[in-house]
């Protein structure tokens, strides 16, 4: 059974294509903005998008390897003044670069931190930034090194700030 990708209003890319009188791949090209499409076609597609109030499915875009790059900023407690300033700086720079910045406070829970990193790896995040101290055990280092290697293999990075190197 094939599941159609729908936006929050129930519209699909095929609905937009039908309304604009083009193929779904043409709609994708217009929305992606990286492929030459005639002005008339672009206008019809964008009008159909507005009329249907269509929003592209971010998960589908991520699977296709397009969409907004994401940075993950992971720290124990965001309420500390230095951590808050660092989070603000990272978020500001991410925005300047056109990236989305997710901030995660682990509250000192090592498993929560590792789970969050794994989630970000599955989401193909551009980078995961770990800030502050952690439980520096051999098991933690081994798992973190494995995660860093898998992030690097996927074109991502694990950045350590205020932590021992792996």
mmCIF file of C-alpha atoms in Angstrom, residues 2 11 15 22 24-25 31 35 41 45 47 59 63 65 71-72 85 88 93 100 103 108 115 134 137 143 145-146 156:
data_model
loop_
_atom_site.group_PDB
_atom_site.id
_atom_site.type_symbol
_atom_site.label_atom_id
_atom_site.label_comp_id
_atom_site.label_asym_id
_atom_site.label_seq_id
_atom_site.Cartn_x
_atom_site.Cartn_y
_atom_site.Cartn_z
ATOM 1 C CA UNK A 2 1.473 3.344 -1.044
ATOM 2 C CA UNK A 11 -3.338 18.421 -0.063
ATOM 3 C CA UNK A 15 -3.262 17.846 -6.057
ATOM 4 C CA UNK A 22 1.675 19.972 -14.678
ATOM 5 C CA UNK A 24 4.213 16.215 -9.751
ATOM 6 C CA UNK A 25 7.906 16.304 -10.680
ATOM 7 C CA UNK A 31 9.322 24.215 -5.030
ATOM 8 C CA UNK A 35 15.778 23.476 -11.693
ATOM 9 C CA UNK A 41 4.741 27.281 -15.318
ATOM 10 C CA UNK A 45 2.385 26.095 -9.737
ATOM 11 C CA UNK A 47 -0.777 29.922 -7.593
ATOM 12 C CA UNK A 59 10.040 14.480 6.275
ATOM 13 C CA UNK A 63 14.423 11.611 2.854
ATOM 14 C CA UNK A 65 18.144 14.878 0.840
ATOM 15 C CA UNK A 71 22.097 21.818 13.707
ATOM 16 C CA UNK A 72 21.532 20.207 17.087
ATOM 17 C CA UNK A 85 24.775 32.751 25.585
ATOM 18 C CA UNK A 88 21.978 32.078 21.456
ATOM 19 C CA UNK A 93 24.753 31.725 13.293
ATOM 20 C CA UNK A 100 17.355 25.255 11.687
ATOM 21 C CA UNK A 103 18.340 22.941 21.384
ATOM 22 C CA UNK A 108 22.476 15.326 32.969
ATOM 23 C CA UNK A 115 19.166 8.972 22.323
ATOM 24 C CA UNK A 134 29.560 14.270 30.799
ATOM 25 C CA UNK A 137 33.331 6.262 30.995
ATOM 26 C CA UNK A 143 29.401 4.615 21.900
ATOM 27 C CA UNK A 145 33.005 7.485 18.969
ATOM 28 C CA UNK A 146 30.786 5.055 17.029
ATOM 29 C CA UNK A 156 27.552 15.250 9.363
#
